[in-house]
mmCIF file of C-alpha atoms in Angstrom:
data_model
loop_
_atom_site.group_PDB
_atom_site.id
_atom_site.type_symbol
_atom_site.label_atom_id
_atom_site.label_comp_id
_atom_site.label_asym_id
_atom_site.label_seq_id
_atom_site.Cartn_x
_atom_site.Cartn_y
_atom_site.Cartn_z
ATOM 1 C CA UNK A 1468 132.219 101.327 3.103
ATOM 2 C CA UNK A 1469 134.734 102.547 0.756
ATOM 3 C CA UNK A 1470 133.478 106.067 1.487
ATOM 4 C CA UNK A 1471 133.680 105.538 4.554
ATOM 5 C CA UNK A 1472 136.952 104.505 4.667
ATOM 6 C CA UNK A 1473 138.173 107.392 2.322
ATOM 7 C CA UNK A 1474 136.943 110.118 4.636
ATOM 8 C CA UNK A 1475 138.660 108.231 7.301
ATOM 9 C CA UNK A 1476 141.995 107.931 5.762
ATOM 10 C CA UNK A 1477 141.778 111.523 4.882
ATOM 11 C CA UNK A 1478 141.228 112.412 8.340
ATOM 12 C CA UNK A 1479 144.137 110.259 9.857
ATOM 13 C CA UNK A 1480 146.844 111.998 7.046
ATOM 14 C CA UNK A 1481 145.662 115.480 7.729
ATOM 15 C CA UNK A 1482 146.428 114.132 11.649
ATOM 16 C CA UNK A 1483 149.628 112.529 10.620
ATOM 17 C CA UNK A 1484 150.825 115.991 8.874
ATOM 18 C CA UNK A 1485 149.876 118.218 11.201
ATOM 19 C CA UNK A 1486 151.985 115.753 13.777
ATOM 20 C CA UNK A 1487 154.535 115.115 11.836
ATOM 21 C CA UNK A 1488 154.782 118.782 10.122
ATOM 22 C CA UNK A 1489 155.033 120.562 13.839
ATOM 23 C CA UNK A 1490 157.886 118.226 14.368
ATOM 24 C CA UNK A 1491 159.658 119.095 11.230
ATOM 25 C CA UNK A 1492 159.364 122.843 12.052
ATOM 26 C CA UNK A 1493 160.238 122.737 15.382
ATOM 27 C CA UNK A 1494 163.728 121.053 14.497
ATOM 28 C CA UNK A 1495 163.829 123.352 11.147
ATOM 29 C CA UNK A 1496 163.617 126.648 13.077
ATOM 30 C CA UNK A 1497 164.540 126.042 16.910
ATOM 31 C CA UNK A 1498 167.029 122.298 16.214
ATOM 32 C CA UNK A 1499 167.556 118.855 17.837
ATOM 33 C CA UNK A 1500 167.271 119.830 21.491
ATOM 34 C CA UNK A 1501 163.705 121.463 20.966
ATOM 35 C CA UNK A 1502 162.637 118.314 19.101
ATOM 36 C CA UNK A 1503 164.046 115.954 21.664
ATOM 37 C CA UNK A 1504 161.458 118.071 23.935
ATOM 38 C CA UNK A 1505 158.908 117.826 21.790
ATOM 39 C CA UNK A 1506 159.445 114.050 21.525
ATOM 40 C CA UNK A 1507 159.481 113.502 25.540
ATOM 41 C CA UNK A 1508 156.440 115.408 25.826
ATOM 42 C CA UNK A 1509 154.659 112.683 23.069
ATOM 43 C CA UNK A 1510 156.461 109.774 24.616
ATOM 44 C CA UNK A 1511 154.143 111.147 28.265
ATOM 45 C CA UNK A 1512 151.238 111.368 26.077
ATOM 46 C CA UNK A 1513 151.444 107.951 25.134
ATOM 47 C CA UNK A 1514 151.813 106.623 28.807
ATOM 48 C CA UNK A 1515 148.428 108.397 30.110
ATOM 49 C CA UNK A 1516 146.323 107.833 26.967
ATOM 50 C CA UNK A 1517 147.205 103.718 27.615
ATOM 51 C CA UNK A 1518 145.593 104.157 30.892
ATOM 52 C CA UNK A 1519 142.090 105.544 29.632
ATOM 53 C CA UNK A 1520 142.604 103.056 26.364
ATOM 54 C CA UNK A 1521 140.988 99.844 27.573
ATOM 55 C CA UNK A 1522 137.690 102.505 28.770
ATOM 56 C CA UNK A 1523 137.271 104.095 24.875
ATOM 57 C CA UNK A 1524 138.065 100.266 23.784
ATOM 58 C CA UNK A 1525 135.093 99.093 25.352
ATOM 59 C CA UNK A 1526 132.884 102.008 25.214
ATOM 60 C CA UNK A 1527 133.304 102.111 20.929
ATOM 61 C CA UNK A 1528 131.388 99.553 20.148
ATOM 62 C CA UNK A 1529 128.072 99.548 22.586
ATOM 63 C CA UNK A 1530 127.902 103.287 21.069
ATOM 64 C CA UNK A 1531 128.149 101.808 17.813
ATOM 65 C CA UNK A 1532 125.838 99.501 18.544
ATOM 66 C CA UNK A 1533 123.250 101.436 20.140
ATOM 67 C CA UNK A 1534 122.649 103.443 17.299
ATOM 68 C CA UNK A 1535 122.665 100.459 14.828
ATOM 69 C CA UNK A 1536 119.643 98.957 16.480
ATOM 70 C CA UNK A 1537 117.987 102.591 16.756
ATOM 71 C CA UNK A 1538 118.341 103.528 20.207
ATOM 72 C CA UNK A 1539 119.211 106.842 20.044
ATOM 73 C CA UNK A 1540 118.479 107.510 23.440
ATOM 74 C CA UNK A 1541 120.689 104.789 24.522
ATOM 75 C CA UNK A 1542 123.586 106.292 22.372
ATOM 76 C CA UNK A 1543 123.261 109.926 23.515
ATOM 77 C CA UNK A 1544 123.636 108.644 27.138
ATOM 78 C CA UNK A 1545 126.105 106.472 26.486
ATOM 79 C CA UNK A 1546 128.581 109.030 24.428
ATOM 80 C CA UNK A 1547 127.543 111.573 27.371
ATOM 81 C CA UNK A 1548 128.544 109.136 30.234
ATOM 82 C CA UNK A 1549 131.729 108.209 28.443
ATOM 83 C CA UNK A 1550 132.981 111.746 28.118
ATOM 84 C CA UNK A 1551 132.564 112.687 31.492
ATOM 85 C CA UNK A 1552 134.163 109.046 32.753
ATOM 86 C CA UNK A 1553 136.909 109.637 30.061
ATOM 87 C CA UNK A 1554 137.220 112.525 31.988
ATOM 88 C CA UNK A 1555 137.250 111.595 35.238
ATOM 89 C CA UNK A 1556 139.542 108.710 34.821
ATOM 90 C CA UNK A 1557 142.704 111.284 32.795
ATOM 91 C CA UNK A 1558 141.855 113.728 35.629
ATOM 92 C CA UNK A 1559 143.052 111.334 38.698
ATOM 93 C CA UNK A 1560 146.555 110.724 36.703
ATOM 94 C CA UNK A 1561 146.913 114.345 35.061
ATOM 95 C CA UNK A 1562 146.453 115.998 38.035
ATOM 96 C CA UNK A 1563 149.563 114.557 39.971
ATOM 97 C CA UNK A 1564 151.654 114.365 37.122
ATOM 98 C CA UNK A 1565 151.489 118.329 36.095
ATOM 99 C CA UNK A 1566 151.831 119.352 38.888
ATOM 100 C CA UNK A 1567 154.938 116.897 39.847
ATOM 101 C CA UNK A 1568 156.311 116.806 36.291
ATOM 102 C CA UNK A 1569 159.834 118.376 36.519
ATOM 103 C CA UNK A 1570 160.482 116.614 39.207
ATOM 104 C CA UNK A 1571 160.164 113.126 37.515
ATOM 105 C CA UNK A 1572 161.598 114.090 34.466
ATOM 106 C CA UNK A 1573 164.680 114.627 36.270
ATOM 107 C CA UNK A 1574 164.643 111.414 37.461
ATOM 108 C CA UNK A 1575 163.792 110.101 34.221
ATOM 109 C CA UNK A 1576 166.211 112.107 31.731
ATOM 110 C CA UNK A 1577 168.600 113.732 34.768
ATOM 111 C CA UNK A 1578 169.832 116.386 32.232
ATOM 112 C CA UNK A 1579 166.157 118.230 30.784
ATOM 113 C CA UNK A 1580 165.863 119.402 27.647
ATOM 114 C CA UNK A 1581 164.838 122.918 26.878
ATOM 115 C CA UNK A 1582 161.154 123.371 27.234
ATOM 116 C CA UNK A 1583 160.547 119.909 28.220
ATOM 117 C CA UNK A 1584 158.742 120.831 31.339
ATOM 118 C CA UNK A 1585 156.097 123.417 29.513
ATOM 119 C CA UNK A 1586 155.952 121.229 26.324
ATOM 120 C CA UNK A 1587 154.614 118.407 28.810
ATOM 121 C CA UNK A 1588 151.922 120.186 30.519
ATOM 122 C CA UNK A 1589 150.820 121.939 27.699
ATOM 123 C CA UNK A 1590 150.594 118.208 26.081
ATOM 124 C CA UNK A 1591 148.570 117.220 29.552
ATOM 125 C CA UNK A 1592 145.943 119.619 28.918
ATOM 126 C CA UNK A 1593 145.142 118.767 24.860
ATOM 127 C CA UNK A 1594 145.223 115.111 26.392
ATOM 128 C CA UNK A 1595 142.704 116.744 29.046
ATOM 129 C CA UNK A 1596 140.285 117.915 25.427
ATOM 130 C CA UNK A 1597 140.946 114.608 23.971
ATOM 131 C CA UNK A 1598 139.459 112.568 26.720
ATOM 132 C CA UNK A 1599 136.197 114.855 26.311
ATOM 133 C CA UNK A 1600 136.240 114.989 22.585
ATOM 134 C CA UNK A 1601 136.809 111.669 21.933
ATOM 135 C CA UNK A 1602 133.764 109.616 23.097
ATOM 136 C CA UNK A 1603 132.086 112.230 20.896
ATOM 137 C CA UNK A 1604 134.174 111.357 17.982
ATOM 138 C CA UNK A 1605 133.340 107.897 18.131
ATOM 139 C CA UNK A 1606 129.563 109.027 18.294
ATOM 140 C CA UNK A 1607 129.607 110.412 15.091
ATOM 141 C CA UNK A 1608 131.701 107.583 13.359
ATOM 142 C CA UNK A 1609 128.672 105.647 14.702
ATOM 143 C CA UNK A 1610 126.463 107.122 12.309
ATOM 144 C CA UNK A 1611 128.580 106.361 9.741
ATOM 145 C CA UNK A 1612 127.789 110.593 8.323
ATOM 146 C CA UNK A 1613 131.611 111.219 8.470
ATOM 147 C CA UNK A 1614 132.216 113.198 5.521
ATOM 148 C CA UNK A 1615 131.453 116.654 6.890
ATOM 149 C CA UNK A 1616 132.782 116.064 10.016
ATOM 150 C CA UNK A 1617 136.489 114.979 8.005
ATOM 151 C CA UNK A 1618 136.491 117.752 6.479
ATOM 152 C CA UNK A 1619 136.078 120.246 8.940
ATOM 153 C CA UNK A 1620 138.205 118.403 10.968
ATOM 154 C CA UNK A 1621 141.198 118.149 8.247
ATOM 155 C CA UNK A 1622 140.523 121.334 7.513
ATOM 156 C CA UNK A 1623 140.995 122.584 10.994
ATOM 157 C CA UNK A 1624 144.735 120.331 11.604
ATOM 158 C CA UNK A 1625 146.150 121.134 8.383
ATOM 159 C CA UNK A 1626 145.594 124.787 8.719
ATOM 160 C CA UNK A 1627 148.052 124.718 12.258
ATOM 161 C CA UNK A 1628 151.026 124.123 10.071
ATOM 162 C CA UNK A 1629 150.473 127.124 7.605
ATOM 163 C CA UNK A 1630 149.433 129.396 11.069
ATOM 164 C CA UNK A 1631 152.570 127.542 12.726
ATOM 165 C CA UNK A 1632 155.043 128.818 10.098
ATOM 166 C CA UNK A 1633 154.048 132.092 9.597
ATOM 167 C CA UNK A 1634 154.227 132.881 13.757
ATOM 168 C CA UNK A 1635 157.830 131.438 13.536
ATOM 169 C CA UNK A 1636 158.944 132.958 10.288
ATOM 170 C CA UNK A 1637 157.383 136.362 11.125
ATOM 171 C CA UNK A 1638 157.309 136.370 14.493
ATOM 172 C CA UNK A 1639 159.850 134.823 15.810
ATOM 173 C CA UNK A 1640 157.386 133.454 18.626
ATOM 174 C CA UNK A 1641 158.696 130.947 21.133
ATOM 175 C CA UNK A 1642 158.428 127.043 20.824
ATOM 176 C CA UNK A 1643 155.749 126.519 23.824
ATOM 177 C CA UNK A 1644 153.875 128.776 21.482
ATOM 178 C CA UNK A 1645 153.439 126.299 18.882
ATOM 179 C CA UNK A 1646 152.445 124.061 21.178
ATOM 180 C CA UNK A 1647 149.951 126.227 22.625
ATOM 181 C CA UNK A 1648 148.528 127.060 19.318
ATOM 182 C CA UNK A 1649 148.005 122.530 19.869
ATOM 183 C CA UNK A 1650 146.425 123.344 22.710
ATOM 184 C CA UNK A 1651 144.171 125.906 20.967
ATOM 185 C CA UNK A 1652 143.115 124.153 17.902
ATOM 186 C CA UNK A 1653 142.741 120.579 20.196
ATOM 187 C CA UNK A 1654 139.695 122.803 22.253
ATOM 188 C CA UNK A 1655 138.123 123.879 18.693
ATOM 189 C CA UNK A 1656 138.133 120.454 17.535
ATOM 190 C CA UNK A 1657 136.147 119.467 21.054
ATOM 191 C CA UNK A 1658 133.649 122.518 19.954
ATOM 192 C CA UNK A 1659 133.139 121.224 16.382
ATOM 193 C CA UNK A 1660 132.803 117.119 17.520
ATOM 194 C CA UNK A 1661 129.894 119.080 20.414
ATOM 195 C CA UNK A 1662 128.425 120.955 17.076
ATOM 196 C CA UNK A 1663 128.304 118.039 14.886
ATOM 197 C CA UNK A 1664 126.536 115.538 17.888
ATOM 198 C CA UNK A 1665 123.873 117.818 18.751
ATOM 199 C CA UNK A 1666 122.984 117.548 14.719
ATOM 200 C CA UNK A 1667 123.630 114.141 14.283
ATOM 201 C CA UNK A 1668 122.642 112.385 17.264
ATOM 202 C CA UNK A 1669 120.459 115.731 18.685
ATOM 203 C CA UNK A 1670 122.506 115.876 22.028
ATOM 204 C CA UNK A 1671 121.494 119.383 22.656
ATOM 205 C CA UNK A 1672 125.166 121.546 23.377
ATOM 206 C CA UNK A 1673 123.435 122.878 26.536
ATOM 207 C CA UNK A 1674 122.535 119.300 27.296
ATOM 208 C CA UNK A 1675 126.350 118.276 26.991
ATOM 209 C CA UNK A 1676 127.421 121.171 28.864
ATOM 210 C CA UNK A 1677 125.926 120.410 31.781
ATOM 211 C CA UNK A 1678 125.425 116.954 32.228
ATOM 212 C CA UNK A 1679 129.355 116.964 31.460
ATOM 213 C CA UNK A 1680 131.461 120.129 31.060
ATOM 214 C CA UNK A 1681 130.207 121.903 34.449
ATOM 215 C CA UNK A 1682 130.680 118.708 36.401
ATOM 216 C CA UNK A 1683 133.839 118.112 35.258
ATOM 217 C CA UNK A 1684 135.360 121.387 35.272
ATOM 218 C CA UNK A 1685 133.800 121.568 38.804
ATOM 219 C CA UNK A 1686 135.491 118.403 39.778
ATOM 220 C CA UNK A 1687 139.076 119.439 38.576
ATOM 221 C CA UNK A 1688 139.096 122.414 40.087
ATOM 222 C CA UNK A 1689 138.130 121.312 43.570
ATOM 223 C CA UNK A 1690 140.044 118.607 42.896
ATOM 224 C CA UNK A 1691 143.374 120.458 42.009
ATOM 225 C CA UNK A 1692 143.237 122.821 45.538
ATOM 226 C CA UNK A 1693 145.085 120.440 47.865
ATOM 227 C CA UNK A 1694 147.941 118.592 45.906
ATOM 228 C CA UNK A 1695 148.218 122.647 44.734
ATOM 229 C CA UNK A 1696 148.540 123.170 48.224
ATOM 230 C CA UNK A 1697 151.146 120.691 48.882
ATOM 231 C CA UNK A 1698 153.341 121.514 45.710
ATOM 232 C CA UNK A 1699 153.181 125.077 47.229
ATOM 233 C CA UNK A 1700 153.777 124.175 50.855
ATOM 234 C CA UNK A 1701 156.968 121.794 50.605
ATOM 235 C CA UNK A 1702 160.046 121.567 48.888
ATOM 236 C CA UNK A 1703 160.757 119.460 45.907
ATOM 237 C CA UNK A 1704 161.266 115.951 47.301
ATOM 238 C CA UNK A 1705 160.764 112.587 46.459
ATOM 239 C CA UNK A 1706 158.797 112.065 49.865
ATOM 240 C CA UNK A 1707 156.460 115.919 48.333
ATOM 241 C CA UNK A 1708 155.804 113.483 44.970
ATOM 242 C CA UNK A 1709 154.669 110.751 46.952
ATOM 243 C CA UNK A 1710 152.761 112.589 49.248
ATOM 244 C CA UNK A 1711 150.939 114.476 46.273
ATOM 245 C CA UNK A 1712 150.042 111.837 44.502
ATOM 246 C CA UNK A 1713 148.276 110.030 47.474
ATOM 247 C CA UNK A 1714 146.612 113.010 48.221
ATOM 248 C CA UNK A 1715 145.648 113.727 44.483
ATOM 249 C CA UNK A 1716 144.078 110.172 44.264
ATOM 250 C CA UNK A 1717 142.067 111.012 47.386
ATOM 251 C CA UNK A 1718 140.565 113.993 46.810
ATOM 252 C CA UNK A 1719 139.877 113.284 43.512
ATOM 253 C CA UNK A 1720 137.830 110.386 44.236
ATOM 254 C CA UNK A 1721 136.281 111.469 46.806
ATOM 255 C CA UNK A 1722 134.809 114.960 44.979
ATOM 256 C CA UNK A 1723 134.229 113.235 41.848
ATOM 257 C CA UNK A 1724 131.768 110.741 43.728
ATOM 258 C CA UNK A 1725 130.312 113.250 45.828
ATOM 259 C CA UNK A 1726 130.293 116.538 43.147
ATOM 260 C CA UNK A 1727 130.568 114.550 39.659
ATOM 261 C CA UNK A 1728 128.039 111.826 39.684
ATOM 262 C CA UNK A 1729 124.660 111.187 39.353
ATOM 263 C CA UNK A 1730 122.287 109.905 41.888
ATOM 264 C CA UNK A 1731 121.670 106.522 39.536
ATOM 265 C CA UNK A 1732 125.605 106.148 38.690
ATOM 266 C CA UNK A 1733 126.075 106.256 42.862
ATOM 267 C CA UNK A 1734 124.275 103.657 42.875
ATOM 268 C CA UNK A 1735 125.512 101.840 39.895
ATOM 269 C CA UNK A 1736 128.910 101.905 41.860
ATOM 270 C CA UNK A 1737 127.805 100.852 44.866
ATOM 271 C CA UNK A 1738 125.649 97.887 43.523
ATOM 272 C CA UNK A 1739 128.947 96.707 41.615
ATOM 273 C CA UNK A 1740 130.934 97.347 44.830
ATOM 274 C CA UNK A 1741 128.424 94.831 46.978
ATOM 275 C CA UNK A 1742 128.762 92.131 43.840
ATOM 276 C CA UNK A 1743 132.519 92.403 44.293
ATOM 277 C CA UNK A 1744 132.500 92.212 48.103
#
């Protein structure tokens, strides 16, 4: 346990400096107004990761106790269903609120900060990784082999601040670059956590690939073509927000049911639908 726990800690500080250490160098190089952006586009964030929270809450332990009794089988389908769900769930809210973003944060802050509106939906697509990386993170905590995975992982967030630095210092590259280079090292991270299941829980990646990247990718992108179409076809309005949003929540259901479940989680749904009713 105290292993364990080590490897963990390790992995939240590397987290925590990599966090905090952006921060720092975004106020060091760029000031207080790029920060404040920086800080809005966290303070989103933490709105739409409460709303998938409760899911991962519940989820956590069944996959840690699958495994503990020795159901592997149980566990793989289990950490596969909850990515994909994870998914699903971030994609009905994320959706709506990229595309609509400016226009609430002017109702929100009336004056925007500089880069505000980028930094956010950058931020909405690592949150878009995280939902699909994390069931698989909690997979391999599972197995309790976390030592490898911490420090590849650490390895991989502490090396954004050196790469960070030198693109500012050198390059003089833009702030929504750093936060890009998030974005970037957020998707590696989901590539390492698919690596390290197939090994320790022998989810093959092709496996996890399709039974949840094509469906989901699928899913967004069919998903995305008519609140697109709206955002392109009206004017900026409260009414256009409104009217996306319904139509966001719509569509979305109605292709992932159809295009993003299986014929056994249909009717999961519609067996908990009749107990309800």
């Amino acid at each position: 346990m105290s292993s364990f726990a080590s490897w963990n800690i390790t992995g939240d500080l590397a987290y925590m400096c990599n966090t905090q250490g952006i921060n720092i160098l975004l106020n060091l190089f760029f000031g207080p107004v790029v920060n404040a952006a920086r800080g809005v586009a966290v303070q989103v964030e933490s709105v739409m990761m409460q709303f998938i929270g409760n899911f991962q809450t519940a989820i956590s332990p069944q996959i840690t106790k699958s495994y503990a009794a020795g159901n592997i089988d149980q566990t793989r389908n289990l950490t596969l269903k909850a990515s994909k769900f994870c998914f699903f769930l971030m994609m009905i809210i994320a959706i709506p609120t990229f595309l609509e973003i400016e226009y609430v944060l002017k109702l929100w802050l009336q004056n925007i900060p500089a880069y505000t509106v980028i930094f956010t939906k950058l931020t909405i697509v690592m949150i878009i990784f995280d939902c699909l990386s994390r069931p698989l993170h909690l997979a391999i905590f599972a197995t309790g082999t976390v030592k490898k995975y911490q420090i590849i992982q650490s390895s991989i967030y502490l090396l954004i601040l050196p790469l960070s630095y030198i693109l500012l210092k050198k390059l003089h590259v833009t702030p929504n670059v750093i936060i890009g280079i998030l974005v970037l090292f957020k998707f590696i991270v989901l590539t390492v956590r698919i690596k390290l299941t197939s090994t320790l829980i022998e989810i093959p990646i092709n496996t996890y690939v399709k039974n949840v990247l094509v469906p989901s990718v699928q899913c967004l992108l069919l998903a995305l073509i008519l609140p697109l179409a709206i955002t392109l076809s009206y004017p900026t309005s409260l009414t256009r927000v409104c009217f996306t949003c319904s139509m966001s929540l719509l569509s979305s259901t109605i292709i992932i049911y159809t295009c993003g479940l299986t014929y056994d989680e249909k009717q999961f749904i519609k067996n908990q639908i009749h107990k309800i009713a």
